[in-house]
Short mmCIF file of C-alpha atoms in Angstrom, two decimals:
data_model
loop_
_atom_site.label_atom_id
_atom_site.label_comp_id
_atom_site.label_asym_id
_atom_site.label_seq_id
_atom_site.Cartn_x
_atom_site.Cartn_y
_atom_site.Cartn_z
CA UNK H 1 0.00 0.00 0.00
CA UNK H 2 1.17 3.55 -0.62
CA UNK H 3 0.37 7.12 0.38
CA UNK H 4 -0.87 9.90 -1.85
CA UNK H 5 -0.88 13.37 -0.30
CA UNK H 6 -3.05 16.43 -0.69
CA UNK H 7 -2.06 19.51 1.29
CA UNK H 8 -4.82 21.80 2.51
CA UNK H 9 -3.53 25.14 3.77
CA UNK H 10 -6.88 26.06 5.31
CA UNK H 11 -7.15 23.25 7.88
CA UNK H 12 -5.16 23.23 11.16
CA UNK H 13 -1.51 22.78 10.26
CA UNK H 14 -0.96 19.51 12.16
CA UNK H 15 -4.29 17.84 11.33
CA UNK H 16 -4.70 14.98 8.86
CA UNK H 17 -7.29 12.55 7.56
CA UNK H 18 -6.66 9.26 5.75
CA UNK H 19 -9.11 7.63 3.36
CA UNK H 20 -8.83 4.02 2.15
CA UNK H 21 -11.18 2.44 -0.37
CA UNK H 22 -11.98 -1.27 -0.03
CA UNK H 23 -9.55 -3.45 -2.01
CA UNK H 24 -7.64 -0.32 -2.92
CA UNK H 25 -3.91 0.05 -2.35
CA UNK H 26 -3.78 3.83 -2.16
CA UNK H 27 -4.14 5.70 1.14
CA UNK H 28 -5.24 9.27 0.41
CA UNK H 29 -3.98 11.71 3.02
CA UNK H 30 -5.45 15.20 3.36
CA UNK H 31 -3.15 17.15 5.65
CA UNK H 32 -2.20 20.53 7.07
CA UNK H 33 0.93 22.45 6.18
CA UNK H 34 3.28 21.12 8.88
CA UNK H 35 2.43 17.42 8.68
CA UNK H 36 5.66 15.69 7.61
CA UNK H 37 4.90 13.60 4.50
CA UNK H 38 7.26 11.06 2.91
CA UNK H 39 7.04 7.98 0.73
CA UNK H 40 6.71 5.45 3.54
CA UNK H 41 5.44 7.52 6.44
CA UNK H 42 3.70 10.72 7.50
CA UNK H 43 3.71 12.17 11.00
CA UNK H 44 2.43 14.99 13.17
CA UNK H 45 4.72 14.54 16.12
CA UNK H 46 8.14 13.85 17.62
CA UNK H 47 9.80 10.80 19.13
CA UNK H 48 13.04 9.54 20.66
CA UNK H 49 14.59 8.33 17.43
CA UNK H 50 16.14 9.45 14.17
CA UNK H 51 13.61 11.45 12.21
CA UNK H 52 14.68 10.18 8.78
CA UNK H 53 14.00 6.54 9.71
CA UNK H 54 10.38 7.25 10.67
CA UNK H 55 10.27 4.45 13.25
CA UNK H 56 7.83 6.12 15.62
CA UNK H 57 5.70 2.96 15.79
CA UNK H 58 8.35 1.29 17.96
CA UNK H 59 9.56 4.39 19.85
CA UNK H 60 9.86 4.41 23.62
CA UNK H 61 8.34 7.88 23.63
CA UNK H 62 6.17 9.13 20.75
CA UNK H 63 4.16 12.35 21.03
CA UNK H 64 1.71 12.87 18.19
CA UNK H 65 0.15 10.66 15.52
CA UNK H 66 1.04 9.33 12.10
CA UNK H 67 1.06 6.44 9.66
CA UNK H 68 3.53 3.97 8.13
CA UNK H 69 3.09 1.97 4.91
CA UNK H 70 5.32 -0.07 2.61
CA UNK H 71 4.67 -0.45 -1.13
CA UNK H 72 4.68 -4.26 -1.03
CA UNK H 73 2.56 -4.53 2.12
CA UNK H 74 -1.18 -5.25 2.30
CA UNK H 75 -1.72 -3.07 5.34
CA UNK H 76 -0.98 0.37 6.74
CA UNK H 77 -0.14 1.11 10.38
CA UNK H 78 -1.56 4.18 12.08
CA UNK H 79 0.21 5.15 15.30
CA UNK H 80 -1.01 6.82 18.50
CA UNK H 81 1.25 8.29 21.23
CA UNK H 82 2.82 6.29 24.06
CA UNK H 83 0.19 7.71 26.39
CA UNK H 84 -3.57 8.30 26.37
CA UNK H 85 -3.73 12.08 26.01
CA UNK H 86 -4.36 11.92 22.25
CA UNK H 87 -6.48 9.57 20.15
CA UNK H 88 -7.17 8.52 16.60
CA UNK H 89 -10.78 8.41 15.38
CA UNK H 90 -12.10 6.14 12.64
CA UNK H 91 -15.29 4.98 10.96
CA UNK H 92 -16.23 2.87 7.95
CA UNK H 93 -18.86 4.04 5.48
CA UNK H 94 -19.63 3.26 1.84
CA UNK H 95 -16.75 0.76 1.61
CA UNK H 96 -14.29 3.38 2.79
CA UNK H 97 -12.19 3.51 5.95
CA UNK H 98 -11.72 7.04 7.32
CA UNK H 99 -9.34 7.89 10.13
CA UNK H 100 -8.09 11.20 11.54
CA UNK H 101 -6.24 12.76 14.46
CA UNK H 102 -9.15 15.23 14.70
CA UNK H 103 -12.66 14.13 15.61
CA UNK H 104 -14.34 17.27 14.17
CA UNK H 105 -12.33 16.84 10.93
CA UNK H 106 -13.59 13.26 10.65
CA UNK H 107 -17.20 14.31 11.29
CA UNK H 108 -17.01 17.25 8.89
CA UNK H 109 -15.56 15.08 6.12
CA UNK H 110 -17.98 12.17 6.64
CA UNK H 111 -21.08 14.30 7.14
CA UNK H 112 -21.87 12.90 10.59
CA UNK H 113 -22.64 14.75 13.81
CA UNK H 114 -23.00 14.14 17.53
CA UNK H 115 -26.36 13.10 18.96
CA UNK H 116 -27.93 16.04 20.82
CA UNK H 117 -30.04 13.62 22.89
CA UNK H 118 -27.01 11.74 24.20
CA UNK H 119 -25.53 13.04 27.46
CA UNK H 120 -22.44 10.90 27.94
CA UNK H 121 -19.88 12.65 25.73
CA UNK H 122 -17.92 14.15 28.62
CA UNK H 123 -17.55 10.70 30.16
CA UNK H 124 -16.69 9.02 26.85
CA UNK H 125 -14.07 11.52 25.70
CA UNK H 126 -12.42 11.73 29.12
CA UNK H 127 -12.53 8.02 29.92
CA UNK H 128 -8.82 7.98 29.01
CA UNK H 129 -8.32 8.44 32.76
CA UNK H 130 -9.63 4.90 33.25
CA UNK H 131 -6.61 3.59 31.37
CA UNK H 132 -6.09 1.64 28.16
CA UNK H 133 -8.06 -1.37 29.41
CA UNK H 134 -11.18 0.44 30.67
CA UNK H 135 -11.49 3.54 28.50
CA UNK H 136 -14.49 3.88 26.17
CA UNK H 137 -13.62 2.68 22.66
CA UNK H 138 -16.76 3.70 20.77
CA UNK H 139 -18.38 7.11 20.45
CA UNK H 140 -22.08 7.30 19.68
CA UNK H 141 -23.10 9.61 16.85
CA UNK H 142 -26.55 10.49 15.59
CA UNK H 143 -26.47 7.81 12.88
CA UNK H 144 -23.14 6.03 13.27
CA UNK H 145 -20.37 4.91 15.63
CA UNK H 146 -16.82 6.29 15.74
CA UNK H 147 -14.00 4.05 16.95
CA UNK H 148 -11.54 5.74 19.31
CA UNK H 149 -8.05 4.26 19.15
CA UNK H 150 -5.71 4.96 22.05
CA UNK H 151 -2.27 3.76 23.15
CA UNK H 152 -1.87 1.34 20.25
CA UNK H 153 -0.65 0.76 16.72
CA UNK H 154 -3.62 0.26 14.42
CA UNK H 155 -3.15 -2.07 11.44
CA UNK H 156 -5.64 -1.61 8.61
CA UNK H 157 -5.70 -3.96 5.59
CA UNK H 158 -6.69 -3.16 2.03
CA UNK H 159 -9.92 -5.06 2.81
CA UNK H 160 -10.60 -2.52 5.58
CA UNK H 161 -10.10 -5.07 8.36
CA UNK H 162 -8.36 -3.50 11.33
CA UNK H 163 -6.57 -4.64 14.47
CA UNK H 164 -5.22 -2.73 17.45
CA UNK H 165 -1.74 -3.79 18.58
CA UNK H 166 -1.14 -2.62 22.18
CA UNK H 167 1.99 -0.59 22.87
CA UNK H 168 4.80 -2.69 24.36
CA UNK H 169 7.56 -0.21 25.25
CA UNK H 170 9.52 -1.13 28.39
CA UNK H 171 12.57 0.20 30.22
CA UNK H 172 14.24 -0.95 33.42
CA UNK H 173 14.16 1.56 36.27
CA UNK H 174 15.52 0.64 39.70
CA UNK H 175 16.93 3.85 41.21
CA UNK H 176 16.38 7.57 41.04
CA UNK H 177 19.50 7.97 38.91
CA UNK H 178 18.17 5.31 36.49
CA UNK H 179 14.99 7.33 36.12
CA UNK H 180 16.65 10.75 35.85
CA UNK H 181 19.21 9.56 33.28
CA UNK H 182 16.60 7.80 31.16
CA UNK H 183 14.32 10.82 31.24
CA UNK H 184 17.15 13.15 30.24
CA UNK H 185 18.30 10.79 27.49
CA UNK H 186 14.76 10.42 26.11
CA UNK H 187 14.09 14.17 26.22
CA UNK H 188 17.41 14.83 24.46
CA UNK H 189 16.45 12.44 21.63
CA UNK H 190 12.97 13.98 21.34
CA UNK H 191 14.42 17.49 21.10
CA UNK H 192 16.99 16.34 18.52
CA UNK H 193 14.17 14.78 16.49
CA UNK H 194 12.15 17.99 16.69
CA UNK H 195 15.04 20.11 15.42
CA UNK H 196 16.14 17.76 12.62
CA UNK H 197 17.15 19.73 9.52
CA UNK H 198 15.16 17.37 7.29
CA UNK H 199 11.88 18.50 8.83
CA UNK H 200 9.60 21.08 7.21
CA UNK H 201 9.40 22.75 10.60
CA UNK H 202 12.02 22.72 13.34
CA UNK H 203 10.37 23.25 16.70
CA UNK H 204 11.29 25.73 19.41
CA UNK H 205 11.22 24.78 23.11
CA UNK H 206 8.85 26.29 25.69
CA UNK H 207 7.98 25.13 29.20
CA UNK H 208 5.46 26.05 31.89
CA UNK H 209 6.42 26.69 35.50
CA UNK H 210 4.70 27.36 38.82
CA UNK H 211 5.38 26.82 42.53
CA UNK H 212 3.95 23.33 42.31
CA UNK H 213 5.90 20.12 41.87
CA UNK H 214 5.12 18.95 38.36
CA UNK H 215 5.73 21.99 36.16
CA UNK H 216 8.84 22.85 38.19
CA UNK H 217 10.32 19.37 37.83
CA UNK H 218 9.52 19.27 34.12
CA UNK H 219 11.22 22.65 33.66
CA UNK H 220 14.24 21.45 35.65
CA UNK H 221 14.68 18.52 33.25
CA UNK H 222 14.37 20.44 29.98
CA UNK H 223 16.42 23.53 30.85
CA UNK H 224 19.78 21.79 30.46
CA UNK H 225 18.62 20.47 27.08
CA UNK H 226 18.25 23.92 25.54
CA UNK H 227 14.86 25.17 26.72
CA UNK H 228 15.14 28.78 27.87
CA UNK H 229 11.56 30.10 27.66
CA UNK H 230 9.23 29.60 30.63
CA UNK H 231 5.57 30.60 30.93
CA UNK H 232 3.74 31.29 34.18
CA UNK H 233 0.58 32.93 35.42
CA UNK H 234 1.16 35.81 37.86
CA UNK H 235 -2.31 37.35 37.88
CA UNK H 236 -5.12 37.74 38.81
CA UNK H 237 -5.06 37.25 42.59
CA UNK H 238 -5.62 33.46 42.61
CA UNK H 239 -2.35 33.02 40.68
CA UNK H 240 -0.16 35.44 42.63
CA UNK H 241 1.04 32.87 45.17
CA UNK H 242 1.59 30.25 42.47
CA UNK H 243 3.69 32.37 40.10
CA UNK H 244 6.74 30.46 38.90
CA UNK H 245 8.95 33.49 38.19
CA UNK H 246 11.27 32.85 41.14
CA UNK H 247 11.52 29.13 40.38
CA UNK H 248 12.29 29.81 36.72
CA UNK H 249 15.02 32.29 37.67
CA UNK H 250 16.60 29.82 40.09
CA UNK H 251 16.54 27.13 37.40
CA UNK H 252 18.41 29.49 35.06
CA UNK H 253 15.67 30.55 32.63
CA UNK H 254 16.33 33.88 30.91
CA UNK H 255 13.11 34.39 28.97
CA UNK H 256 10.33 34.28 31.57
CA UNK H 257 6.92 35.35 30.34
CA UNK H 258 4.18 36.19 32.82
CA UNK H 259 0.52 36.02 31.90
CA UNK H 260 -2.95 36.74 33.23
CA UNK H 261 -4.97 33.58 33.84
CA UNK H 262 -8.17 35.38 32.88
CA UNK H 263 -6.92 37.04 29.68
CA UNK H 264 -8.58 34.29 27.62
CA UNK H 265 -11.91 35.97 28.38
CA UNK H 266 -11.04 38.69 25.89
CA UNK H 267 -10.78 36.29 22.97
CA UNK H 268 -13.13 36.50 19.98
CA UNK H 269 -11.94 33.28 18.29
CA UNK H 270 -14.17 30.84 20.24
CA UNK H 271 -11.24 29.32 22.13
CA UNK H 272 -13.68 27.77 24.59
CA UNK H 273 -15.47 25.94 21.77
CA UNK H 274 -12.17 24.63 20.42
CA UNK H 275 -11.32 23.26 23.85
CA UNK H 276 -14.79 21.88 24.57
CA UNK H 277 -14.84 19.92 21.30
CA UNK H 278 -12.08 17.73 22.75
CA UNK H 279 -13.93 17.08 26.01
CA UNK H 280 -12.06 19.73 28.00
CA UNK H 281 -14.62 21.84 29.86
CA UNK H 282 -12.43 24.52 31.36
CA UNK H 283 -9.03 23.22 32.38
CA UNK H 284 -6.66 24.31 29.64
CA UNK H 285 -8.25 27.19 27.73
CA UNK H 286 -6.56 29.71 30.02
CA UNK H 287 -3.19 28.69 28.55
CA UNK H 288 -4.30 29.86 25.09
CA UNK H 289 -3.25 33.32 26.27
CA UNK H 290 0.33 32.26 25.50
CA UNK H 291 -0.44 30.69 22.11
CA UNK H 292 1.76 33.04 20.10
CA UNK H 293 4.70 32.26 22.39
CA UNK H 294 4.46 28.47 22.02
CA UNK H 295 3.40 28.47 18.37
CA UNK H 296 5.72 26.19 16.31
CA UNK H 297 7.09 24.77 19.57
CA UNK H 298 7.33 21.77 21.80
CA UNK H 299 5.36 22.77 24.89
CA UNK H 300 6.50 20.96 28.04
CA UNK H 301 3.80 20.47 30.68
CA UNK H 302 3.56 18.75 34.05
CA UNK H 303 0.15 17.14 33.44
CA UNK H 304 -0.55 13.90 35.35
CA UNK H 305 2.47 14.41 37.58
CA UNK H 306 0.03 14.24 40.47
CA UNK H 307 -0.42 10.55 39.67
CA UNK H 308 2.81 9.40 38.02
CA UNK H 309 4.97 11.23 40.58
CA UNK H 310 2.60 10.88 43.55
CA UNK H 311 4.09 9.08 46.53
CA UNK H 312 0.79 7.60 47.66
CA UNK H 313 -0.31 6.17 44.31
CA UNK H 314 -0.26 2.55 45.51
CA UNK H 315 -2.47 1.50 42.58
CA UNK H 316 0.22 2.43 40.05
CA UNK H 317 -0.13 0.39 36.86
CA UNK H 318 1.19 0.13 33.30
CA UNK H 319 -2.18 0.97 31.69
CA UNK H 320 -2.40 4.65 32.71
CA UNK H 321 -5.47 3.79 34.79
CA UNK H 322 -5.74 6.73 37.16
CA UNK H 323 -8.59 5.00 39.04
CA UNK H 324 -10.41 8.18 40.03
CA UNK H 325 -11.27 10.19 36.95
CA UNK H 326 -9.96 13.72 36.91
CA UNK H 327 -12.53 16.51 36.57
CA UNK H 328 -10.15 18.33 34.26
CA UNK H 329 -9.83 16.70 30.88
CA UNK H 330 -6.25 17.96 30.48
CA UNK H 331 -6.31 17.67 26.72
CA UNK H 332 -6.80 20.31 24.05
CA UNK H 333 -5.60 18.75 20.79
CA UNK H 334 -7.61 20.96 18.42
CA UNK H 335 -5.84 24.03 19.77
CA UNK H 336 -2.42 22.42 19.40
CA UNK H 337 -3.18 21.17 15.88
CA UNK H 338 -4.13 24.70 14.82
CA UNK H 339 -1.18 26.33 16.56
CA UNK H 340 1.45 23.86 15.30
CA UNK H 341 2.29 23.01 18.90
CA UNK H 342 3.33 19.58 20.13
CA UNK H 343 2.37 19.33 23.79
CA UNK H 344 4.55 16.98 25.84
CA UNK H 345 3.48 16.03 29.33
CA UNK H 346 6.87 15.25 30.87
CA UNK H 347 5.60 12.90 33.64
CA UNK H 348 4.01 10.71 30.95
CA UNK H 349 7.24 10.23 28.96
CA UNK H 350 8.06 6.98 30.77
CA UNK H 351 4.63 6.78 32.34
CA UNK H 352 4.12 3.15 31.32
CA UNK H 353 6.75 2.35 33.98
CA UNK H 354 4.56 3.90 36.67
CA UNK H 355 4.91 0.88 39.04
CA UNK H 356 8.71 1.24 38.96
CA UNK H 357 8.46 5.00 39.43
CA UNK H 358 6.20 4.42 42.44
CA UNK H 359 8.77 2.02 43.96
CA UNK H 360 11.55 4.57 43.47
CA UNK H 361 9.40 7.32 45.01
CA UNK H 362 8.93 5.19 48.13
CA UNK H 363 12.49 3.83 48.35
CA UNK H 364 14.88 4.57 51.20
CA UNK H 365 17.09 6.72 48.96
CA UNK H 366 14.19 9.17 48.55
CA UNK H 367 13.28 9.56 52.23
CA UNK H 368 15.20 12.83 52.63
CA UNK H 369 13.08 14.32 49.81
CA UNK H 370 9.77 13.36 51.40
CA UNK H 371 8.12 16.21 53.30
CA UNK H 372 5.01 14.32 54.43
CA UNK H 373 1.35 15.21 54.07
CA UNK H 374 -0.98 14.68 51.12
CA UNK H 375 1.11 16.87 48.81
CA UNK H 376 4.34 14.90 48.83
CA UNK H 377 6.29 14.00 45.68
CA UNK H 378 9.91 13.00 46.36
CA UNK H 379 11.03 12.51 42.73
CA UNK H 380 10.06 15.98 41.45
CA UNK H 381 11.29 17.55 44.69
CA UNK H 382 14.72 15.98 44.22
CA UNK H 383 14.85 16.96 40.55
CA UNK H 384 14.22 20.59 41.47
CA UNK H 385 16.27 20.81 44.68
CA UNK H 386 19.32 19.33 42.94
CA UNK H 387 19.15 22.33 40.59
CA UNK H 388 19.66 24.66 43.55
CA UNK H 389 16.08 25.62 44.33
CA UNK H 390 15.53 25.90 48.12
CA UNK H 391 13.10 23.45 49.71
CA UNK H 392 10.77 26.16 51.00
CA UNK H 393 10.41 27.78 47.58
CA UNK H 394 7.99 25.25 46.09
CA UNK H 395 5.81 22.19 46.54
CA UNK H 396 3.92 22.93 49.75
CA UNK H 397 0.49 23.90 48.52
CA UNK H 398 -1.32 22.65 45.45
CA UNK H 399 -2.82 25.52 43.45
CA UNK H 400 -3.31 24.43 39.84
CA UNK H 401 -4.24 26.56 36.86
CA UNK H 402 -7.51 26.80 35.02
CA UNK H 403 -11.03 26.03 36.21
CA UNK H 404 -14.00 23.86 35.28
CA UNK H 405 -17.43 24.59 33.89
CA UNK H 406 -18.82 21.17 34.70
CA UNK H 407 -20.31 22.03 38.11
CA UNK H 408 -21.99 25.22 36.93
CA UNK H 409 -25.70 24.72 37.73
CA UNK H 410 -27.11 26.82 34.88
CA UNK H 411 -26.08 28.10 31.47
CA UNK H 412 -26.19 31.67 32.79
CA UNK H 413 -23.66 30.84 35.51
CA UNK H 414 -21.10 29.91 32.82
CA UNK H 415 -21.03 33.51 31.61
CA UNK H 416 -18.65 34.71 34.32
CA UNK H 417 -15.95 32.28 33.12
CA UNK H 418 -16.30 32.65 29.37
CA UNK H 419 -15.55 35.31 26.77
CA UNK H 420 -18.60 37.28 25.66
CA UNK H 421 -18.21 36.12 22.06
CA UNK H 422 -18.13 32.48 23.10
CA UNK H 423 -20.97 32.84 25.57
CA UNK H 424 -23.26 34.45 22.99
CA UNK H 425 -22.40 31.69 20.52
CA UNK H 426 -23.15 29.04 23.17
CA UNK H 427 -26.43 30.74 24.05
CA UNK H 428 -27.51 30.85 20.41
CA UNK H 429 -26.62 27.17 19.98
CA UNK H 430 -28.55 26.13 23.10
CA UNK H 431 -31.66 27.80 21.68
CA UNK H 432 -31.26 26.18 18.28
CA UNK H 433 -30.92 22.50 19.18
CA UNK H 434 -33.91 20.23 19.60
CA UNK H 435 -33.83 17.81 22.50
CA UNK H 436 -36.29 15.33 23.94
CA UNK H 437 -37.42 17.39 26.94
CA UNK H 438 -38.55 14.39 29.02
CA UNK H 439 -35.24 12.63 28.47
CA UNK H 440 -33.34 15.82 29.27
CA UNK H 441 -35.08 16.58 32.56
CA UNK H 442 -34.90 12.95 33.62
CA UNK H 443 -31.16 13.00 33.07
CA UNK H 444 -30.76 16.32 34.92
CA UNK H 445 -32.64 14.95 37.94
CA UNK H 446 -30.50 11.80 38.02
CA UNK H 447 -27.33 13.86 37.73
CA UNK H 448 -28.12 16.19 40.63
CA UNK H 449 -29.33 13.34 42.82
CA UNK H 450 -26.10 11.44 42.24
CA UNK H 451 -23.90 14.51 42.65
CA UNK H 452 -25.70 16.15 45.58
CA UNK H 453 -22.74 15.38 47.92
CA UNK H 454 -20.35 17.25 45.62
CA UNK H 455 -22.44 20.40 45.59
CA UNK H 456 -23.17 20.11 49.33
CA UNK H 457 -19.47 19.78 50.14
CA UNK H 458 -18.70 22.82 48.01
CA UNK H 459 -21.16 24.91 50.03
CA UNK H 460 -19.64 23.61 53.28
CA UNK H 461 -16.18 24.52 52.02
CA UNK H 462 -17.32 28.07 51.24
CA UNK H 463 -18.77 28.30 54.74
CA UNK H 464 -15.47 27.00 56.21
CA UNK H 465 -17.31 24.04 57.70
CA UNK H 466 -15.46 20.72 58.20
CA UNK H 467 -18.66 18.75 57.62
CA UNK H 468 -18.64 16.64 54.45
CA UNK H 469 -20.66 13.91 52.76
CA UNK H 470 -18.92 11.00 51.02
CA UNK H 471 -19.07 11.46 47.24
CA UNK H 472 -20.08 8.75 44.81
CA UNK H 473 -17.28 7.02 42.91
CA UNK H 474 -19.47 6.56 39.83
CA UNK H 475 -18.81 9.27 37.26
CA UNK H 476 -21.69 10.89 35.40
CA UNK H 477 -21.41 13.57 32.71
CA UNK H 478 -22.83 16.92 33.76
CA UNK H 479 -25.64 18.52 31.71
CA UNK H 480 -23.60 21.72 31.24
CA UNK H 481 -20.55 19.77 30.06
CA UNK H 482 -22.73 17.87 27.60
CA UNK H 483 -24.02 21.11 26.11
CA UNK H 484 -20.53 22.64 25.92
CA UNK H 485 -19.16 19.63 24.04
CA UNK H 486 -22.06 19.62 21.57
CA UNK H 487 -21.58 23.34 20.98
CA UNK H 488 -17.81 23.07 20.69
CA UNK H 489 -18.02 20.20 18.22
CA UNK H 490 -20.62 22.02 16.16
CA UNK H 491 -18.36 25.08 15.88
CA UNK H 492 -15.28 23.05 14.96
CA UNK H 493 -17.20 21.05 12.33
CA UNK H 494 -18.29 24.34 10.74
CA UNK H 495 -14.66 25.49 10.75
CA UNK H 496 -13.45 22.30 9.02
CA UNK H 497 -16.31 22.27 6.50
CA UNK H 498 -15.41 25.78 5.47
CA UNK H 499 -11.80 24.69 4.98
CA UNK H 500 -12.47 21.53 2.94
#
């Protein structure tokens, strides 16, 4: 099988869609301007190997998506990252197999749409936090089903038969030095790959930093490898005590850019819709403020460090099963595809060795870097302290950036956390869609009954009361999140349709 390429300068620069006809041997690729396209492979990403060889399917650390095909082979291999933060989406229709790294691109091209009477999209899209074994694999549409492929290599034959091959990368980690050296080595190879002269685009390096553990440790690792630009929020008030300016200076960063965590509310480009279309209902859109800084860059983040680097994560596993699903989706691929940004969550680089990382975190050699309490992460603390940052300067109170819309009780209450342009667009969409009212109100009642403890505990927290009710462990998509995702997907589909 072989690739044939068609560049589209109007779609997001890193997005692509592959189309295979039954019994055909040609894979037609429609792609953005910075997708790397060659005879035997195409890729939107970076990995710890030589770029020219294109062997990202067997990489220890691959960040992005792509495909590999040989002329004399009867199948093509599509490749997901070595983590669950990004997916591939496919469907079969009219004897054609369609697959893309963008769900709205796939829906726009195929003519399908989400089902406005289905309320589980937040759960389905964010079920990646249940790990590769338990995450939802199928997404319900109005008149079809989309397959979601995660943490695998997907083989597709010319007869449109497909098979997921689970990732099998392994490394041996016994001590802190094993881990630190392997992380540095892997990051060095990734950065070398990203700056290879044979690429259409050589990527810059940008990191995020705060007074927390994860971003600080990630920044400590990448600084010695050539990263010299650090981003941090220093305003408004909620971010003042979490500003990473001092940490960045101590780590040796020269280009430190401070931002306002609420500046996104001035946007007129529907950033919130872009984020919501991926299942993210408020966590990451605040970072869009820096988009011009990390455009055409590798963006190093500390996402999921709370689990991978957590000392008390006794349920550590190789499947990225974080047991308790995070409220924050922590993924915004549509934004990164448009901005030609490759986001790299540093804790996830060797995250499939989580059990070994957990053992190292709790080993005797790490005792002097354990400060006790619920917010205790010896590995990132050692990484940062060994760079000369004083113990009292970071890692004592968890702040976190961003917010969430999912617990907003009404559509009107979302307005205070959304740009006026986006809110008006959301309001117009909510008035335009037709929903089964009985089904809607039944779902809303079930949701609030199940989540009453969450809302009750929030009120008690605001009243400074220690009284709490035990929350349910069963996750249920919120009505507001459901609406946001439907709206976001609708806006992104319109954007792609206009481009194709």
